[in-house]
Short mmCIF file of C-alpha atoms in Angstrom, two decimals:
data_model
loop_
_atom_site.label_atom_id
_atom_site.label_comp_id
_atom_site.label_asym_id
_atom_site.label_seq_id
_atom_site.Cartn_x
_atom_site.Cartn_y
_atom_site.Cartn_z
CA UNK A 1 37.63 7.01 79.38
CA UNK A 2 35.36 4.47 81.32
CA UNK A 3 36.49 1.71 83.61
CA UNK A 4 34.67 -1.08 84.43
CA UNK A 5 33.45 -1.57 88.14
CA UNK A 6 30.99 -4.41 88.54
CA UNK A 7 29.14 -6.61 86.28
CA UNK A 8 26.07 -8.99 86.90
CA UNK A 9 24.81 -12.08 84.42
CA UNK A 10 21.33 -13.94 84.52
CA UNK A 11 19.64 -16.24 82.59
CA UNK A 12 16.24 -16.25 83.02
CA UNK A 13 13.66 -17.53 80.84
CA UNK A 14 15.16 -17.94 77.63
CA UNK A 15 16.80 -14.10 78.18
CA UNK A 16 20.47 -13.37 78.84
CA UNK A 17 20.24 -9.81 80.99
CA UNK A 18 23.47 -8.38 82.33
CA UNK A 19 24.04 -4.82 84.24
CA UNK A 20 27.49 -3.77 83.43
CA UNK A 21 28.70 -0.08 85.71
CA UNK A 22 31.35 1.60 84.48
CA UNK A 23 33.27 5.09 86.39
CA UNK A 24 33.62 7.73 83.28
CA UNK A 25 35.92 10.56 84.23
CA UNK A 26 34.48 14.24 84.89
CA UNK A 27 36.23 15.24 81.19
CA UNK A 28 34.90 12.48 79.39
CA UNK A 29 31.12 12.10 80.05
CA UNK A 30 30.30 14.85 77.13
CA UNK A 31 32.15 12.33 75.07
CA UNK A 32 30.40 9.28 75.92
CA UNK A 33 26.93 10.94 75.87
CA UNK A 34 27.31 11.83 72.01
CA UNK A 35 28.45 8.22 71.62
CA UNK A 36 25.29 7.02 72.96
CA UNK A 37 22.99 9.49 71.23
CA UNK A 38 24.45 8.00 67.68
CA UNK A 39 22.35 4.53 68.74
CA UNK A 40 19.99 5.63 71.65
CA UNK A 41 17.89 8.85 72.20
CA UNK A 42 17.65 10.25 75.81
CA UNK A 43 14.30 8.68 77.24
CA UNK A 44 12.43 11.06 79.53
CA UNK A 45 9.97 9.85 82.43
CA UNK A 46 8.48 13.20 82.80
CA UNK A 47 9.60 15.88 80.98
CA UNK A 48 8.35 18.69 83.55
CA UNK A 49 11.09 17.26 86.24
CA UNK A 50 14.13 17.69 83.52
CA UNK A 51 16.88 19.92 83.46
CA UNK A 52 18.60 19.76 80.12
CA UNK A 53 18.69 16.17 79.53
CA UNK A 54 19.01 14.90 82.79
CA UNK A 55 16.52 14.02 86.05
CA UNK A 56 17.46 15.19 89.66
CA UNK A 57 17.24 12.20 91.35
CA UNK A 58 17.26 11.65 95.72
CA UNK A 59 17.42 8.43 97.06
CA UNK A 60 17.23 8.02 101.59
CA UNK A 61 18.72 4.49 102.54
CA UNK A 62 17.78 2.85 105.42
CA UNK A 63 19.69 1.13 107.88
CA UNK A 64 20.29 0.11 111.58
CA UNK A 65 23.47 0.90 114.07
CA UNK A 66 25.42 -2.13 112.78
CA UNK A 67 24.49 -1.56 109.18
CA UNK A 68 23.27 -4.66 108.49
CA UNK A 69 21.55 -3.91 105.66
CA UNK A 70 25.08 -2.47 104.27
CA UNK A 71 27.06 -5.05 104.91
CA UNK A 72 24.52 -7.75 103.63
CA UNK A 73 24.63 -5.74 100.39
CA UNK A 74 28.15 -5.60 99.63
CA UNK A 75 28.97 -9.38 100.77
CA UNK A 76 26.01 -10.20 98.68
CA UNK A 77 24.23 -12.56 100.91
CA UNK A 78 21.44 -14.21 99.49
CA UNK A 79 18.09 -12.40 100.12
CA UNK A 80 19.94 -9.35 101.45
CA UNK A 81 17.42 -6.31 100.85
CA UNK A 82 18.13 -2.65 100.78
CA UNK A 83 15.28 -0.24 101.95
CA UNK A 84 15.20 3.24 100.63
CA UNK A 85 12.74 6.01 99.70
CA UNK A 86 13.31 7.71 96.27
CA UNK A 87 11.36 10.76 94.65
CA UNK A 88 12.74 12.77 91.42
CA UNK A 89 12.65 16.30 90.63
CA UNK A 90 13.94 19.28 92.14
CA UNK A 91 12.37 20.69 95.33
CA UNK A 92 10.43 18.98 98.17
CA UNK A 93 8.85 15.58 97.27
CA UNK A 94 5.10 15.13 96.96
CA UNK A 95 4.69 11.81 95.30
CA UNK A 96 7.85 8.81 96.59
CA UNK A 97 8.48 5.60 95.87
CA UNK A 98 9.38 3.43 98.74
CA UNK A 99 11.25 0.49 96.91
CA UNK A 100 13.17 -2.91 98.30
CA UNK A 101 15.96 -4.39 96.39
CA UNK A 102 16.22 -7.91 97.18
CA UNK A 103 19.53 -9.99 96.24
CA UNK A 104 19.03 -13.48 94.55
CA UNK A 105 21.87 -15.73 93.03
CA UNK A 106 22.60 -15.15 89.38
CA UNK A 107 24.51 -18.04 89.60
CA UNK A 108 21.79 -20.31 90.22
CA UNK A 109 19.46 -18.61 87.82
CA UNK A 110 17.99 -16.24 89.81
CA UNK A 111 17.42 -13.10 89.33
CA UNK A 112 17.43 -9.77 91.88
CA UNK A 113 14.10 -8.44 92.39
CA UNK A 114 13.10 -4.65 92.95
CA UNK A 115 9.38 -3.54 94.35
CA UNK A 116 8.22 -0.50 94.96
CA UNK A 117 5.04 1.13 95.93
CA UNK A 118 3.92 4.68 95.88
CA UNK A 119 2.69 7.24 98.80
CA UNK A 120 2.32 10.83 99.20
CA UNK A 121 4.53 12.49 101.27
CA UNK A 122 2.54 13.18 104.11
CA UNK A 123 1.72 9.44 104.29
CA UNK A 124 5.64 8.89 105.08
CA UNK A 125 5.87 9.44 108.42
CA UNK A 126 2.61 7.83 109.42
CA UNK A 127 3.61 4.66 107.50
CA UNK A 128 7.16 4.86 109.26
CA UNK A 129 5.77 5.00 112.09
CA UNK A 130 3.23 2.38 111.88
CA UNK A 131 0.35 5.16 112.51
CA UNK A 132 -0.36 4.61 108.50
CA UNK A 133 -2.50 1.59 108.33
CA UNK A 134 -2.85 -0.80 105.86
CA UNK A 135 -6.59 -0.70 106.07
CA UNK A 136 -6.42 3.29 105.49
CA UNK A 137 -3.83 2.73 102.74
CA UNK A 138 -6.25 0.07 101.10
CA UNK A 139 -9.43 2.53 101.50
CA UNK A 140 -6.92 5.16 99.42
CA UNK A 141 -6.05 3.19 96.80
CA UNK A 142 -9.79 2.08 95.85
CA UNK A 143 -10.83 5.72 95.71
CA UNK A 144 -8.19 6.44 93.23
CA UNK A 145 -9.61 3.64 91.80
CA UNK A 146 -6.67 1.47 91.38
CA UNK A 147 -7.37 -2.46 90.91
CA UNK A 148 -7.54 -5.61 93.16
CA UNK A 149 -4.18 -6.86 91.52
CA UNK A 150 -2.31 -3.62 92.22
CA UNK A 151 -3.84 -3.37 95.63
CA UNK A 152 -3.17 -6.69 96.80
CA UNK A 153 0.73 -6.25 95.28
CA UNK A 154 0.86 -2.81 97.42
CA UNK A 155 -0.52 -4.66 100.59
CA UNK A 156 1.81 -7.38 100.36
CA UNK A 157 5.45 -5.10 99.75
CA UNK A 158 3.58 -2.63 102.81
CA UNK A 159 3.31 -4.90 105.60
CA UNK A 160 6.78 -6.75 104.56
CA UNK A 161 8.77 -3.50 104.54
CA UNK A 162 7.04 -2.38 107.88
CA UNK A 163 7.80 -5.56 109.32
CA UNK A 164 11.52 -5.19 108.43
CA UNK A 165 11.36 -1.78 109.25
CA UNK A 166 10.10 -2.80 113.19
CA UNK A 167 12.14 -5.81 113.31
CA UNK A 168 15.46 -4.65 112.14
CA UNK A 169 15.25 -0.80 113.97
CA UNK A 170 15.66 0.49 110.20
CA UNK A 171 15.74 4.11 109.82
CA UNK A 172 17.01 7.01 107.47
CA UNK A 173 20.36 7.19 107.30
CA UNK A 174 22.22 8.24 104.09
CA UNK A 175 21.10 9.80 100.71
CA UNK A 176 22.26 9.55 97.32
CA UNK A 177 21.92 11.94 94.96
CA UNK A 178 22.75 12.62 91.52
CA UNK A 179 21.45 13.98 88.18
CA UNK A 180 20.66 10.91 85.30
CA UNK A 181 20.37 10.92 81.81
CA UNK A 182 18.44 8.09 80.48
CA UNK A 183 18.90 6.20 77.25
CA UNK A 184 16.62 3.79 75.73
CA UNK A 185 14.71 3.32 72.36
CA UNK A 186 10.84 3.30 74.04
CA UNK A 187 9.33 -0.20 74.84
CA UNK A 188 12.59 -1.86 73.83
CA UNK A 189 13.83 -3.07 76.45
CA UNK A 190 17.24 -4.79 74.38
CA UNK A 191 19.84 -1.85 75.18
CA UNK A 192 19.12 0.59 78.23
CA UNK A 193 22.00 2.87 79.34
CA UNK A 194 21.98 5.41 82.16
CA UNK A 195 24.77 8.18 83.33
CA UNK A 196 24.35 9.42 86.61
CA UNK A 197 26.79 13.05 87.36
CA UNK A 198 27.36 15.02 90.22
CA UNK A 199 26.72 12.39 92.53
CA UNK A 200 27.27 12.50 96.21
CA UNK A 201 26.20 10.93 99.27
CA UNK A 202 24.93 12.91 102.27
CA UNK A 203 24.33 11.65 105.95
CA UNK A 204 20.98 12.13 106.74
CA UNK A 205 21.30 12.36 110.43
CA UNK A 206 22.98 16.08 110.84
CA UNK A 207 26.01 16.28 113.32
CA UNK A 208 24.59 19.12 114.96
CA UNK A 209 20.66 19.12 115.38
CA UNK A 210 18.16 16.26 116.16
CA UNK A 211 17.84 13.36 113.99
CA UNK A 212 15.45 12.98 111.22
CA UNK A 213 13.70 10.34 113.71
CA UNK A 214 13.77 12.63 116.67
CA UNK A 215 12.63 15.71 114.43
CA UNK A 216 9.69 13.58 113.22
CA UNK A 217 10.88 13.80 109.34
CA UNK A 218 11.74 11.22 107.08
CA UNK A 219 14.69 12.99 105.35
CA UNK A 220 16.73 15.57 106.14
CA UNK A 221 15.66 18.98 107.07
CA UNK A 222 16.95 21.21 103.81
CA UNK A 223 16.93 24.23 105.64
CA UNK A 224 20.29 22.94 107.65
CA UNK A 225 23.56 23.69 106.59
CA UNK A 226 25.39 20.64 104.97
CA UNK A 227 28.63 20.23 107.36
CA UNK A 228 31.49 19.15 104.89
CA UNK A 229 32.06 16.45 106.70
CA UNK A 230 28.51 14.97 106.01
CA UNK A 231 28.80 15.16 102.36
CA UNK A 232 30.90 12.81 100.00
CA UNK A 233 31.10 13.76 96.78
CA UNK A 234 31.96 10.96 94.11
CA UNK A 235 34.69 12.59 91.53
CA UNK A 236 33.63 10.29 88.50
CA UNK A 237 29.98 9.79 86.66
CA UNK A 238 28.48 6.28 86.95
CA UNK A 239 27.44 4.83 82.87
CA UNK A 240 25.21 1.80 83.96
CA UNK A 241 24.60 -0.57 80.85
CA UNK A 242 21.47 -3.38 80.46
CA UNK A 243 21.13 -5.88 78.13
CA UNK A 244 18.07 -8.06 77.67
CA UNK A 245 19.56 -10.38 74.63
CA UNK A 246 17.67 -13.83 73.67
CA UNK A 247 20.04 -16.93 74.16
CA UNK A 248 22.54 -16.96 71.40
CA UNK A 249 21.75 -13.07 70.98
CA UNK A 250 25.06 -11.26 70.39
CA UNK A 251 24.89 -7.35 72.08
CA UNK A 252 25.24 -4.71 69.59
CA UNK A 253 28.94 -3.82 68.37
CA UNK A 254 28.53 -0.19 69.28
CA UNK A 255 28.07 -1.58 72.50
CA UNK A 256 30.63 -4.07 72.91
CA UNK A 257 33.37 -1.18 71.70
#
């Protein structure tokens, strides 16, 4: 019922991780969810943003003209970043995470990194737009009375993203979305598993009507009809599996079937 699609190894620090993705057919994902629940339970982030036992989850990529940031992805050069904006839940975002996934060789040990900061909504723009400054950003974060460490992590992914963001003529350009179930025992971090359904990728840029840019949004304007043509929707679920096994460290058998 599942077929494998891409697998990653690193050893790092004494720990074998590996990210295994596998397609599960339409049919079958009832199927491999029970499987799971006999080992895992279904781990919940917030439980007011769940429907059933899975999270609404929107994800805006950016990326230039020549998709570089594309492209650098799927040939995996090394250091290639991708930019995007997330937020979970149904309905209009309020809180985002702006996060940078940067690729590093597992080969030589390395491992990928992801960062993310947070910012309200209305910030989005304004930091997209370099209006947002990091001074005003700063003076928000001590008033919520967050600490030196976390502000000087926040300053350092803010100006590097809005220096990409200038440099490289980044802007929205193509959501993901998808509803995820979540599977992990809490702060054990040995077996995580996640199945992303109804998934489907949406240009964010509408064929007819001004681009998110030109409209002065960050994402797509919901009250626009979806064109077919600027929707893809992916026929199988996604079943992402993480390990996090000490050297020598065989993964469970339930797993490995």
């Amino acid at each position: 019922c599942c077929c494998c699609c891409c697998c990653c190894v690193t050893v790092l620090q004494g720990f074998v991780r590996s990210t295994t993705k596998y397609w599960v057919r339409a049919e079958d994902v009832s199927h491999v969810k029970y499987h799971v629940l006999q080992h895992l339970p279904v781990f919940q982030f917030d439980k007011s943003d769940f429907a059933g036992d899975a999270q609404l989850i929107n994800s805006v990529y950016f990326d230039n003209e020549n998709l570089e940031l594309y492209h650098g992805r799927l040939d995996k050069k090394p250091n290639a970043i991708a930019l995007r904006i997330r937020w979970y839940g149904p309905g209009e975002p309020q809180k985002v995470f702006v996060e940078r996934k940067t690729h590093r060789e597992s080969w030589k040990g390395e491992e990928s990194v992801k960062e993310r900061i947070t910012l309200d909504e209305d910030k989005v723009v304004p930091f997209l737009e370099m209006e947002y400054s990091l001074e005003q950003a700063v003076a928000d974060l001590r008033a919520a009375g967050k600490s030196e460490k976390e502000i000087d992590a926040f300053s350092a992914l803010f100006t590097e993203v809005r220096q990409q963001l200038d440099s490289k003529q980044l802007r929205p350009f193509i959501r993901t979305q998808y509803m995820r179930t979540a599977f992990q025992i809490p702060f054990d971090s040995t077996v995580r598993i996640s199945m992303d359904t109804n998934m489907c990728m949406i240009k964010e840029n509408p064929d007819e009507g001004p681009s998110c840019t030109l409209a002065g949004r960050w994402y797509r304007d919901p009250s626009l009809p979806i064109n077919r043509n600027e929707i893809t929707r992916f026929p199988h679920a996604v079943l992402e599996v993480k390990l996090s096994l000490g050297q020598g460290q065989e993964s469970p058998a339930w797993v490995q079937e």
